[in-house]
Amino acid sequence: MVKTKATKGKRLQPGSVLEKYDIDDDGEITDDEINDIKEIEDIERANRRQKHQRMMAWYALVGMISYPACIMFCELIGLTKSADLLATMAPTYFIAAAGVAGAFMGVTAWMNKK
């Protein structure tokens, strides 16, 4: 991070909601402090997005693993019509779930390469 010349900041009122932006606890918020906080928030936002994408990929993988078990369970308890319907939908579901998981892994590899 490149620091620029320190500028006179804005004085905060006691108990201000902006106190969290006052990094050096001097009671003033400078442009540098605001820029630092913006960068930190951007990184945190990217981390949250990555976490949610990872969770979505995991759910897709778990669904792909449990889908056949659901078909077998339906057969086991005598719901043959339900098992047939699930088996009919399986190719479409597996393509969609594999697309979600594959896209996540591909984008993650591409981002790590940059």
XYZ file of C-alpha atoms in Angstrom:
114
model
C 0.000 0.000 0.000
C 1.372 3.392 -0.923
C 0.861 6.051 1.681
C 0.358 9.582 0.532
C 0.989 12.739 2.428
C -1.026 12.759 5.625
C -3.951 15.089 5.404
C -5.914 16.704 8.144
C -8.885 14.507 8.850
C -12.377 15.053 10.069
C -12.851 15.163 13.836
C -15.271 12.554 15.148
C -17.965 13.037 17.722
C -17.811 10.708 20.731
C -19.725 7.492 20.022
C -19.775 8.055 16.266
C -20.541 5.077 14.033
C -17.434 6.047 12.083
C -15.092 5.338 15.007
C -14.310 1.905 13.575
C -12.612 3.685 10.658
C -10.263 5.586 12.962
C -7.341 3.167 12.786
C -4.851 5.135 14.867
C -7.438 6.185 17.505
C -6.602 9.871 17.274
C -10.245 10.944 16.998
C -9.892 11.940 13.339
C -10.545 10.092 10.109
C -8.142 10.871 7.319
C -8.513 10.038 3.636
C -5.762 7.432 4.038
C -7.702 5.662 6.784
C -10.864 5.644 4.680
C -8.973 4.253 1.675
C -7.395 1.534 3.853
C -10.794 0.536 5.205
C -12.267 0.426 1.686
C -9.505 -1.946 0.611
C -10.063 -4.160 3.658
C -13.816 -4.266 3.041
C -13.245 -5.180 -0.620
C -11.036 -8.085 0.447
C -13.588 -9.227 3.034
C -16.370 -9.042 0.425
C -14.309 -11.163 -1.982
C -13.644 -13.694 0.789
C -17.354 -13.958 1.592
C -18.185 -14.441 -2.086
C -15.523 -17.158 -2.380
C -16.865 -18.885 0.746
C -20.413 -18.923 -0.628
C -19.257 -20.223 -3.995
C -17.305 -22.982 -2.249
C -20.379 -23.921 -0.194
C -22.492 -24.051 -3.362
C -19.966 -26.373 -5.024
C -19.894 -28.640 -1.965
C -23.695 -28.832 -1.884
C -23.695 -29.763 -5.564
C -21.147 -32.523 -4.938
C -23.041 -33.858 -1.921
C -26.226 -33.842 -3.982
C -24.525 -35.802 -6.747
C -23.418 -38.402 -4.226
C -26.761 -38.659 -2.427
C -28.963 -38.692 -5.548
C -28.422 -42.407 -6.282
C -29.037 -43.169 -2.608
C -32.422 -41.409 -2.869
C -33.343 -43.559 -5.869
C -32.345 -46.739 -4.027
C -34.237 -45.614 -0.917
C -37.395 -45.050 -2.953
C -37.061 -48.531 -4.448
C -36.438 -50.022 -1.016
C -39.607 -48.593 0.553
C -41.745 -49.447 -2.450
C -42.037 -46.085 -4.176
C -41.165 -47.459 -7.600
C -42.888 -44.646 -9.503
C -40.865 -42.058 -7.529
C -37.665 -43.993 -8.164
C -38.443 -44.082 -11.894
C -39.101 -40.324 -11.944
C -35.875 -39.604 -10.065
C -33.951 -41.878 -12.419
C -35.473 -40.057 -15.402
C -34.336 -36.671 -14.064
C -30.865 -37.903 -13.064
C -28.973 -37.038 -16.281
C -30.160 -33.436 -16.229
C -29.433 -33.084 -12.528
C -25.947 -34.550 -12.814
C -25.042 -32.273 -15.730
C -26.228 -29.206 -13.799
C -24.523 -30.174 -10.526
C -21.307 -31.116 -12.321
C -21.433 -27.751 -14.106
C -21.666 -25.897 -10.795
C -18.825 -27.862 -9.201
C -16.669 -27.757 -12.344
C -17.171 -24.028 -12.832
C -16.131 -23.383 -9.244
C -13.006 -25.503 -9.558
C -12.113 -24.006 -12.933
C -12.546 -20.414 -11.809
C -10.603 -21.116 -8.600
C -7.703 -22.585 -10.576
C -7.796 -19.679 -13.018
C -7.822 -17.087 -10.216
C -4.908 -18.785 -8.435
C -2.933 -18.736 -11.686
C -3.285 -14.945 -12.076
